[in-house]
mmCIF file of C-alpha atoms in Angstrom:
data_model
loop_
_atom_site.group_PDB
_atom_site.id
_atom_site.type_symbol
_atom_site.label_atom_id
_atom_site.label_comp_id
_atom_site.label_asym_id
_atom_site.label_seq_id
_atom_site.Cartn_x
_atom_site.Cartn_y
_atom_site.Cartn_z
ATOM 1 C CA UNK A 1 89.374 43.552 -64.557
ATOM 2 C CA UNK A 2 92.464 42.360 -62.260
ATOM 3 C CA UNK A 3 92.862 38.425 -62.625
ATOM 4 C CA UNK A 4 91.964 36.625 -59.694
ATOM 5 C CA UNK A 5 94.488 34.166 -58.052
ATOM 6 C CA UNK A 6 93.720 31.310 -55.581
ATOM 7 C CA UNK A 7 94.846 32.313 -51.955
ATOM 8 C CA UNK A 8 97.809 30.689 -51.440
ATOM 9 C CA UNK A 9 99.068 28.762 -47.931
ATOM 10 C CA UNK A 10 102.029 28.041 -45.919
ATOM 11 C CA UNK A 11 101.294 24.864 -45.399
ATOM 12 C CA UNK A 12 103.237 22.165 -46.897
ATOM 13 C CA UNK A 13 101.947 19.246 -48.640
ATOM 14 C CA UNK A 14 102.288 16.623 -45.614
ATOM 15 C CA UNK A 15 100.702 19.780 -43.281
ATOM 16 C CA UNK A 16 97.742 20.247 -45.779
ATOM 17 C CA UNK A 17 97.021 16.198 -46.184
ATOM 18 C CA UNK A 18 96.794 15.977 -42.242
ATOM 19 C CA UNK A 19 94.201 18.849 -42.335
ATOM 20 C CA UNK A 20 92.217 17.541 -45.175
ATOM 21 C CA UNK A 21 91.483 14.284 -43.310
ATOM 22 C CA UNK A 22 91.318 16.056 -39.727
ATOM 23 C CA UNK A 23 88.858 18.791 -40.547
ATOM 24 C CA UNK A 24 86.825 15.585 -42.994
ATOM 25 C CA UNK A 25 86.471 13.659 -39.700
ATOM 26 C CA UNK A 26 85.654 16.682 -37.660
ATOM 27 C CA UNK A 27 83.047 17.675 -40.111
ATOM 28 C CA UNK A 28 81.471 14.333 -40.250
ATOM 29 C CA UNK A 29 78.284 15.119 -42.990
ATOM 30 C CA UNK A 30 79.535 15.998 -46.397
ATOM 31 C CA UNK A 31 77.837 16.385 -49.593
ATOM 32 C CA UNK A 32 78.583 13.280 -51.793
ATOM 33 C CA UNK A 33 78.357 14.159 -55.199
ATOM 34 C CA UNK A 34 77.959 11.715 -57.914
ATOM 35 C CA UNK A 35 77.514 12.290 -61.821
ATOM 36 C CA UNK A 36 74.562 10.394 -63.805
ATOM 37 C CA UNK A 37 75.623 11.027 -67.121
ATOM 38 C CA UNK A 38 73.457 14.176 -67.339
ATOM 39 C CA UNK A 39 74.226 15.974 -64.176
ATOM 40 C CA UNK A 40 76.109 15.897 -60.582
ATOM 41 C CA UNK A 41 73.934 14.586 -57.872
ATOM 42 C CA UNK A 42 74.541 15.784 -54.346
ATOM 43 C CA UNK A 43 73.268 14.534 -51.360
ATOM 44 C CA UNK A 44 74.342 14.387 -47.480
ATOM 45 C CA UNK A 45 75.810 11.615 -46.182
ATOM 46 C CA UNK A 46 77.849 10.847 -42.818
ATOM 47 C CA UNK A 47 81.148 10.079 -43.760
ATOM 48 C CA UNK A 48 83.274 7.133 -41.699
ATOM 49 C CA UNK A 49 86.841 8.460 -42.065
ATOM 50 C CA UNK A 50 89.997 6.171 -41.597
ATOM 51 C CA UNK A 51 93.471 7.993 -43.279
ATOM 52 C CA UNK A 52 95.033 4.948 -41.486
ATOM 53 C CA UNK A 53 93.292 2.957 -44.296
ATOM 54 C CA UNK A 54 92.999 5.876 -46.648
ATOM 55 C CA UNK A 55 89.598 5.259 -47.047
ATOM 56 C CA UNK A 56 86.020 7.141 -46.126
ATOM 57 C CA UNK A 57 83.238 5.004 -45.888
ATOM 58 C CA UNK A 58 78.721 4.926 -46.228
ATOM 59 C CA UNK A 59 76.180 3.183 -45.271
ATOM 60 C CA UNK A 60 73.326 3.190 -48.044
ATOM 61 C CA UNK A 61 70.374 1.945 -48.777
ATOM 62 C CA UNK A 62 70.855 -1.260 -50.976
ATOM 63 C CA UNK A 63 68.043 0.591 -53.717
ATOM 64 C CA UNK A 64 69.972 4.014 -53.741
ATOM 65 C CA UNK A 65 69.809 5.846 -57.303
ATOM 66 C CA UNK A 66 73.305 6.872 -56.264
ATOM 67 C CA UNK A 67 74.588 3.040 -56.311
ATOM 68 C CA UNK A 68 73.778 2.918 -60.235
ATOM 69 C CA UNK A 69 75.618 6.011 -61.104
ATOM 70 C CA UNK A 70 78.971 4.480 -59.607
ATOM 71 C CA UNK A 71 78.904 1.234 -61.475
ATOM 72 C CA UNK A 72 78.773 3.448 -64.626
ATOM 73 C CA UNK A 73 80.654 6.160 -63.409
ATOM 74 C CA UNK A 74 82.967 5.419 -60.209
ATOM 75 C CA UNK A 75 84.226 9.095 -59.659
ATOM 76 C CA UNK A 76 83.151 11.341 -56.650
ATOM 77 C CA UNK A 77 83.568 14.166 -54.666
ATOM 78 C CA UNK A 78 82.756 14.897 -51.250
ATOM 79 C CA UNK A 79 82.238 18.196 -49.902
ATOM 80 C CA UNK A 80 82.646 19.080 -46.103
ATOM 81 C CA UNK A 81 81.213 22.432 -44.964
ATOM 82 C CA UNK A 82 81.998 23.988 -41.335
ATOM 83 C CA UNK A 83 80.280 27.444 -42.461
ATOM 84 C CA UNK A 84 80.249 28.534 -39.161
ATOM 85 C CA UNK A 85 84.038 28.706 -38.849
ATOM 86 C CA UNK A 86 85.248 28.975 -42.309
ATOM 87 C CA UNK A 87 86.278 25.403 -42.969
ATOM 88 C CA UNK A 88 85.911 23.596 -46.157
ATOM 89 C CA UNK A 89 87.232 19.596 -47.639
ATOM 90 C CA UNK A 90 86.443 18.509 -50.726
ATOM 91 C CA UNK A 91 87.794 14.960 -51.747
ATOM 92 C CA UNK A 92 87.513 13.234 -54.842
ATOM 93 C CA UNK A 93 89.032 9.304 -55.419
ATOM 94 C CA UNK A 94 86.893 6.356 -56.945
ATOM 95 C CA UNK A 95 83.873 4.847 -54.950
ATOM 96 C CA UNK A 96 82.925 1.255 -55.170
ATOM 97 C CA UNK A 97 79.540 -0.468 -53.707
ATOM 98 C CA UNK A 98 79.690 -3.782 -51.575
ATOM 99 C CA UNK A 99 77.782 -5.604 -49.227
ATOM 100 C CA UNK A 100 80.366 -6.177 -46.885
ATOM 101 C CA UNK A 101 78.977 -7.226 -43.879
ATOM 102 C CA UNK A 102 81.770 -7.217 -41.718
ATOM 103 C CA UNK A 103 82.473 -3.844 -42.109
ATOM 104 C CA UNK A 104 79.235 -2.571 -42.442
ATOM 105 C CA UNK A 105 78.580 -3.965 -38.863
ATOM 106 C CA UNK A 106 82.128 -2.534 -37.508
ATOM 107 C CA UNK A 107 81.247 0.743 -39.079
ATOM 108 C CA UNK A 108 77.100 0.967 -37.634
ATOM 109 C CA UNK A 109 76.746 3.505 -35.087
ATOM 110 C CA UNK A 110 73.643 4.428 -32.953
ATOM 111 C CA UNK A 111 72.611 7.185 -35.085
ATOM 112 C CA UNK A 112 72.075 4.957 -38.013
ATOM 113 C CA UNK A 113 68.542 3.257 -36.438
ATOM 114 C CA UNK A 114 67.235 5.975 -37.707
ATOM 115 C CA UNK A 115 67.265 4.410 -40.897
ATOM 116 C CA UNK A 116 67.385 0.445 -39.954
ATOM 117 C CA UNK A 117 66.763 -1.413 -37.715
ATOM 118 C CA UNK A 118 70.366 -3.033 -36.797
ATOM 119 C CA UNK A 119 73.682 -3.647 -38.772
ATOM 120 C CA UNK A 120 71.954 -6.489 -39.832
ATOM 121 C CA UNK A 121 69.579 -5.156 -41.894
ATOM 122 C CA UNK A 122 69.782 -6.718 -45.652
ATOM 123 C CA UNK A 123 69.258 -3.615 -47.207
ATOM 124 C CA UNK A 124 72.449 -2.072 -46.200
ATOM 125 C CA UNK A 125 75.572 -1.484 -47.966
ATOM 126 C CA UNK A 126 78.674 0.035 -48.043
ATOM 127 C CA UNK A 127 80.292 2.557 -50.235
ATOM 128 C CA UNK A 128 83.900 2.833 -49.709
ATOM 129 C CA UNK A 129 85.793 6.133 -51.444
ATOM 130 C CA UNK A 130 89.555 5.473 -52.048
ATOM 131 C CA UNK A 131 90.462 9.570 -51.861
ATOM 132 C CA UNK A 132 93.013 10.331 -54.597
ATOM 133 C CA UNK A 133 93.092 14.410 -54.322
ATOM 134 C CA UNK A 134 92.000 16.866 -51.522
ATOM 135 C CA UNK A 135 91.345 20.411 -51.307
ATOM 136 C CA UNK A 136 91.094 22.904 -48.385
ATOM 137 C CA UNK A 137 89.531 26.390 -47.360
ATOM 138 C CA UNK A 138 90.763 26.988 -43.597
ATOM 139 C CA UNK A 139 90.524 29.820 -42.128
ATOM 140 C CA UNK A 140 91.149 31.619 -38.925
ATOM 141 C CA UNK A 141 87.482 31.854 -37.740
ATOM 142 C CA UNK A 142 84.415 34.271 -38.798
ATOM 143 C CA UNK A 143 85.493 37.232 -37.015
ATOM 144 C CA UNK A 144 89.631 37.244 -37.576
ATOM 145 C CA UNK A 145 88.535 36.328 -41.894
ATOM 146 C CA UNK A 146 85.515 39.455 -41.402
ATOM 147 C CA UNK A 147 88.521 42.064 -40.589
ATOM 148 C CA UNK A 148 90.385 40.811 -43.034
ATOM 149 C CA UNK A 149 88.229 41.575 -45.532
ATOM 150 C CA UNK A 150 86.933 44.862 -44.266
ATOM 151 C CA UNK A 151 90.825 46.120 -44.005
ATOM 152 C CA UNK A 152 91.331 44.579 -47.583
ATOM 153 C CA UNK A 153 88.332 46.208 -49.099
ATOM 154 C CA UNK A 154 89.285 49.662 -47.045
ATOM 155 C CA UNK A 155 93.407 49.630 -48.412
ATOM 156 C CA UNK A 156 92.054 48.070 -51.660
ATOM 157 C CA UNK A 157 94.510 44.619 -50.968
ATOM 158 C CA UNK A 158 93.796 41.117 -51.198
ATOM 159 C CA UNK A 159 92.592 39.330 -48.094
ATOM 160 C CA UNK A 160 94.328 36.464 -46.697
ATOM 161 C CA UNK A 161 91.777 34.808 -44.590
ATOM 162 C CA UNK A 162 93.373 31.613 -44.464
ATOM 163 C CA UNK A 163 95.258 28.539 -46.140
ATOM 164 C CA UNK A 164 93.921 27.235 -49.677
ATOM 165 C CA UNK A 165 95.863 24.063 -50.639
ATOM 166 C CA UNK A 166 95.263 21.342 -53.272
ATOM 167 C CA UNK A 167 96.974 17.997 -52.708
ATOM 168 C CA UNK A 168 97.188 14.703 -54.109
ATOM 169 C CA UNK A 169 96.037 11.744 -51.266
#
């Protein structure tokens, strides 16, 4: 059996950080993994992303399982998904809890009365994740990554359906 290599890119490391954090604040909902000392934990969570701060930042519910897992273990990754066009982030850094309130209340948006009633809500607080490494799956769309693939399994070649890079934020 042929080792398998990760697709390469083109893109250099200053082209692939600006795409991490575009295509993370495109995406908006990622999957926020955390580990409890037995397993990962993933759940979805809209992500507030500012590069300009390099930070990416959650509201949460003051009683959230996932706020005890980072004062033991601080690590996590966040997954973005864009299935429909072949776009993947991950991002991993250390995450910290506070009950800032001035940035919780800069941060609320409409959509989050769904789950309180206003920024000022006691129960709130913030997660902020200080990325320290970023990953990316972009491709050129579902249809231009299908051919690919059908021509690659047809002429028995490797598909290039798009830029895989690993960088450090």
């Amino acid at each position: 059996m042929a080792k398998r290599q990760e697709q390469q890119t083109d893109l250099t490391p200053a082209e692939a950080t600006d795409r991490i954090w575009e295509l993370a604040k495109e995406i908006d909902i990622c999957m926020f993994v955390t580990w409890d000392g037995e397993y990962n934990r993933a759940r979805p969570l809209s992500a507030r992303v500012f590069r300009e701060e390099n930070a990416i930042y959650f509201l949460v519910n003051d009683d959230s399982a996932k706020n005890k897992q980072l004062s033991t273990y601080p690590k996590v990754t966040l997954a973005w998904s864009d299935s429909s066009h072949y776009k993947y982030v991950t991002i991993s850094g250390p995450a910290v809890v506070t009950n800032d309130r001035r940035r919780i209340a800069k941060l609320w948006e409409k959509t989050d009365a769904a789950w309180w009633d206003n920024a000022e809500d006691p129960e709130i607080r913030l997660i902020t994740v200080t990325p320290d490494e970023g990953e990316l799956w972009d491709s050129p769309g579902l249809i231009v990554a299908t051919a690919k693939m059908v021509f690659a399994a047809v002429t028995g070649s490797k598909p290039n359906v798009g830029d895989n890079a690993k960088v450090e934020l």
